[in-house]
Amino acid sequence: MDLRWVLVVGAAFLFLAVFLAGYALLMTRPNLEDRLRGSQPSKRKLDILAFLRRSEKVLKPLGEMVPRPPEEMTRQERRLTQAGIRRRDGTYLFNGIKIVTIIIVFLLCTLVEGIRSNVILLIALPVLLGAMIPDLVLSRMVQNRKNSLQRALPDALDLAVVSVEAGLGLDQSLVKIGQELRMVYPALSEEINLYSLEVNAGKKRTDALRNLGQRTDVDDLKSFAAMLIQTDRFGTSVAKSLRVFADTMRTKRRQRAEEHAAKMNVKMIPPLIFFIFPAIMIVVLGPAIIAITRQLLPGLTGTP
């Protein structure tokens, strides 16, 4: 067997052994209830989600080994918050995922002959892809959450108008909206509940609203927070301001839908050109090309 294959297989087994050993040392806990009863340990079914949650205890020390400047850690914390991940050790877990991704990509690259023969490419490609893939996934999660918040805001504003005009205060209306939208729009419900917790903890409403806009980084929510701050500052009617803003959000949602519908014609051009038109040309012109070839080629070559 080639020595390089032996090294690759050995590295793979070494990584798996270290990971499982760390998992076992950090997560093995005695079942005290079974020990007190003197019974045999209970058999538990394999739970993938539980395994992933426990694997965090292995990924966190790996992430803590990566030296990062404080401003970079703050930026990552903000991105994780925008993606809906609120954990104090979230940045360390994210860095640990990057390290594991680099190792996996390195093992995959060693299986390719062209990459394995080039040492620089074998080192640079895993580092580049391992650092880029988790960032791309996180960026996608952030964008999906922003789109979800943007779609949910018009419906939440309609509920806010009804609640305020029915006699509820603004804070009580937002609490009610967060409860009603929990099943349909969980992202917006979570952000509203965080706002309510900040207000109940003693923070000023204006500061809590600014935190809501900065935490989500959604332009519509920033405008919503600015509108409520101005309404509270100048003493205007909250119900009227909410109604006008709700009409504006519904109009913007309809305009966004029309914009996406108008873009569909342009987005359909690449699939038509590269996938549908070639198949149509083969089906339509294929038999004619075959017939012409059979009739003309013998005459051009002089064969009877």
XYZ file of C-alpha atoms in Angstrom:
304
model
C 0.000 0.000 0.000
C 1.185 3.492 -0.782
C 2.727 5.290 2.209
C 0.609 8.377 1.579
C -2.590 6.358 1.862
C -1.349 4.916 5.129
C -0.768 8.446 6.442
C -4.219 9.590 5.319
C -5.990 6.654 6.958
C -3.896 7.081 10.103
C -4.719 10.794 10.304
C -8.423 10.062 9.859
C -8.431 7.461 12.627
C -6.381 9.729 14.889
C -8.827 12.605 14.462
C -11.804 10.299 15.088
C -10.145 8.809 18.157
C -9.325 12.228 19.664
C -12.834 13.504 18.998
C -14.533 10.466 20.519
C -12.138 10.457 23.476
C -12.896 14.088 24.206
C -16.576 13.403 23.822
C -16.393 10.473 26.230
C -14.313 12.309 28.845
C -16.405 15.459 28.810
C -19.877 14.000 28.447
C -19.881 10.652 30.304
C -22.034 11.161 33.361
C -23.039 8.430 35.818
C -26.732 7.709 35.996
C -27.219 8.448 39.706
C -30.807 7.263 39.696
C -29.842 3.821 38.415
C -26.942 3.616 40.851
C -29.179 4.442 43.837
C -31.700 1.866 42.758
C -28.959 -0.693 42.190
C -30.369 -1.549 38.783
C -28.716 -1.967 35.447
C -28.120 1.168 33.377
C -31.106 1.941 31.211
C -30.724 1.519 27.483
C -31.261 4.746 25.612
C -32.009 5.073 21.961
C -29.565 6.810 19.673
C -30.458 10.476 19.546
C -28.573 12.425 16.880
C -29.659 15.806 18.227
C -28.485 14.893 21.711
C -25.169 13.749 20.270
C -24.745 17.069 18.479
C -25.583 19.008 21.612
C -23.057 17.032 23.603
C -20.465 17.469 20.883
C -20.475 21.156 21.721
C -18.344 20.317 24.755
C -15.676 19.099 22.340
C -16.023 21.918 19.811
C -15.813 24.679 22.412
C -12.241 23.863 23.571
C -11.173 23.649 19.935
C -12.620 27.105 19.271
C -10.912 28.560 22.328
C -7.564 27.514 20.868
C -8.002 29.897 17.903
C -6.550 33.363 18.680
C -8.932 36.075 17.479
C -8.878 39.842 18.152
C -11.687 41.236 20.334
C -13.229 43.268 17.518
C -13.449 40.142 15.351
C -15.156 38.233 18.167
C -17.625 41.084 18.601
C -18.440 41.018 14.889
C -19.006 37.268 15.012
C -21.248 37.622 18.059
C -23.338 40.189 16.209
C -23.655 37.921 13.167
C -24.625 34.958 15.340
C -27.227 37.100 17.068
C -28.647 38.172 13.717
C -28.892 34.486 12.786
C -30.884 33.791 15.954
C -28.018 32.103 17.864
C -27.705 33.709 21.282
C -25.087 31.970 23.355
C -22.157 33.293 25.320
C -19.927 30.574 23.903
C -21.326 30.850 20.382
C -18.148 32.316 18.895
C -16.001 29.535 20.366
C -18.357 26.883 19.023
C -18.313 28.562 15.623
C -14.506 28.567 15.581
C -14.510 24.920 16.636
C -16.785 24.105 13.700
C -14.314 25.851 11.410
C -11.439 23.733 12.731
C -13.410 20.515 12.245
C -14.377 21.646 8.725
C -10.719 22.333 7.891
C -9.736 18.842 9.055
C -12.536 17.205 7.057
C -11.663 19.148 3.904
C -7.996 18.256 4.381
C -8.841 14.562 4.570
C -10.972 14.856 1.448
C -8.212 16.703 -0.420
C -5.730 13.955 0.380
C -7.906 11.577 -1.636
C -7.380 13.634 -4.830
C -4.123 12.872 -6.616
C -3.701 16.337 -8.156
C -4.102 18.102 -4.814
C -2.131 15.546 -2.802
C 0.948 15.981 -4.973
C 0.985 19.779 -4.404
C 1.901 20.583 -0.794
C 0.978 24.283 -0.978
C -2.433 23.523 -2.453
C -2.960 20.715 0.050
C -2.462 23.160 2.918
C -4.045 26.318 1.489
C -7.214 24.780 0.042
C -8.489 23.169 3.290
C -7.755 26.318 5.277
C -9.556 28.485 2.731
C -12.581 26.238 2.309
C -12.781 25.345 5.987
C -12.903 29.005 6.972
C -15.238 30.015 4.142
C -17.920 27.296 4.248
C -19.139 28.012 7.832
C -19.160 31.762 7.071
C -21.277 31.168 3.955
C -23.711 29.017 5.912
C -23.940 31.637 8.660
C -24.500 34.421 6.108
C -27.301 32.387 4.566
C -28.894 31.882 7.984
C -28.681 35.626 8.692
C -30.291 36.497 5.351
C -33.102 33.963 5.830
C -33.851 35.352 9.274
C -33.901 38.924 7.969
C -36.293 37.914 5.200
C -38.512 36.173 7.745
C -38.621 39.283 9.944
C -39.347 41.454 6.922
C -42.260 39.258 5.824
C -43.698 39.084 9.341
C -43.677 42.811 10.137
C -46.803 43.883 8.124
C -48.982 41.237 9.808
C -47.589 42.184 13.213
C -48.365 45.853 12.553
C -51.960 45.027 11.646
C -52.329 43.206 14.953
C -50.701 46.133 16.748
C -53.193 48.588 15.208
C -56.141 46.440 16.300
C -54.740 45.992 19.826
C -53.911 49.665 20.383
C -57.243 50.871 19.032
C -58.975 48.337 21.305
C -57.448 50.064 24.345
C -54.254 48.180 25.088
C -51.010 50.011 25.685
C -48.109 49.726 23.287
C -46.060 47.389 25.468
C -49.041 45.167 26.251
C -49.896 45.083 22.536
C -46.390 43.959 21.614
C -46.503 41.241 24.275
C -49.815 40.017 22.854
C -48.437 40.100 19.312
C -45.418 38.065 20.382
C -47.703 35.418 21.859
C -50.026 35.285 18.836
C -47.241 35.085 16.245
C -45.171 32.471 18.034
C -46.283 29.617 15.778
C -46.386 31.527 12.475
C -43.399 33.878 12.793
C -41.131 32.571 15.580
C -38.259 34.917 14.705
C -40.310 38.096 15.148
C -41.987 36.663 18.256
C -38.565 36.044 19.790
C -37.376 39.577 19.057
C -40.547 41.104 20.514
C -40.194 38.979 23.649
C -36.597 40.190 24.052
C -37.843 43.768 23.756
C -40.446 43.093 26.441
C -37.836 41.559 28.726
C -35.610 44.624 28.362
C -38.499 46.964 29.184
C -39.571 44.865 32.176
C -35.967 44.839 33.403
C -36.070 48.632 33.694
C -34.553 49.781 30.416
C -36.114 52.811 28.749
C -38.491 52.132 25.885
C -36.427 54.213 23.470
C -33.266 52.254 24.295
C -35.098 48.927 23.953
C -36.479 49.991 20.573
C -33.028 51.042 19.350
C -31.649 47.683 20.495
C -34.429 45.951 18.577
C -33.448 47.690 15.350
C -29.696 47.234 15.821
C -30.032 43.616 16.941
C -31.988 42.522 13.883
C -30.314 44.863 11.335
C -33.551 44.960 9.295
C -34.377 48.308 7.717
C -38.132 47.959 8.274
C -37.688 47.215 11.965
C -35.277 50.136 12.279
C -37.919 52.385 10.702
C -40.550 50.917 13.027
C -38.374 51.631 16.062
C -37.619 55.181 14.864
C -41.342 55.826 14.305
C -42.249 54.696 17.823
C -39.416 56.748 19.333
C -40.567 59.892 17.523
C -44.183 59.210 18.510
C -43.192 58.860 22.154
C -41.013 61.972 22.002
C -43.542 64.305 20.354
C -46.632 62.877 22.062
C -48.591 62.081 18.905
C -51.206 59.354 18.628
C -49.692 55.881 18.614
C -52.735 54.349 16.927
C -52.647 56.772 13.992
C -48.905 56.408 13.565
C -49.193 52.620 13.605
C -52.015 52.667 11.061
C -50.072 54.872 8.645
C -46.937 52.793 9.076
C -48.897 49.548 8.627
C -50.342 50.840 5.336
C -46.823 51.725 4.208
C -45.513 48.250 5.097
C -48.337 46.535 3.230
C -47.578 48.654 0.176
C -43.878 47.814 0.398
C -44.669 44.103 0.732
C -46.828 44.220 -2.387
C -44.107 46.106 -4.254
C -41.502 43.528 -3.202
C -43.758 40.734 -4.445
C -44.198 42.519 -7.781
C -40.437 43.030 -7.983
C -39.758 39.330 -7.442
C -42.398 38.438 -10.032
C -40.805 40.804 -12.559
C -37.375 39.236 -11.978
C -38.646 35.758 -12.780
C -38.511 36.380 -16.534
C -34.819 37.268 -16.334
C -33.998 34.394 -13.947
C -35.604 31.876 -16.316
C -33.263 32.765 -19.193
C -30.192 30.729 -18.056
C -32.172 27.480 -17.528
C -33.882 27.970 -20.882
C -30.617 28.576 -22.747
C -28.478 25.883 -21.114
C -31.013 23.108 -20.443
C -34.309 23.447 -22.334
C -33.277 24.902 -25.720
C -30.523 22.298 -26.360
C -32.969 19.471 -25.692
C -35.550 21.044 -28.030
C -32.940 21.510 -30.750
C -31.846 17.882 -30.458
C -35.427 16.590 -30.645
C -36.456 18.861 -33.529
C -33.291 18.967 -35.647
C -31.781 15.592 -34.734
C -33.763 13.462 -37.219
C -33.248 16.036 -40.038
C -29.482 16.134 -39.397
C -29.295 12.329 -39.458
C -31.264 12.140 -42.722
C -29.156 14.832 -44.384
C -25.967 13.122 -43.273
C -27.085 9.796 -44.722
C -28.070 11.355 -48.066
C -25.271 13.885 -48.642
C -22.166 12.232 -47.203
C -22.070 9.355 -49.749
C -22.356 11.876 -52.648
C -19.688 14.185 -51.249
C -17.239 11.363 -50.711
C -17.929 9.886 -54.193
C -19.151 6.562 -52.898
C -22.295 5.113 -54.516
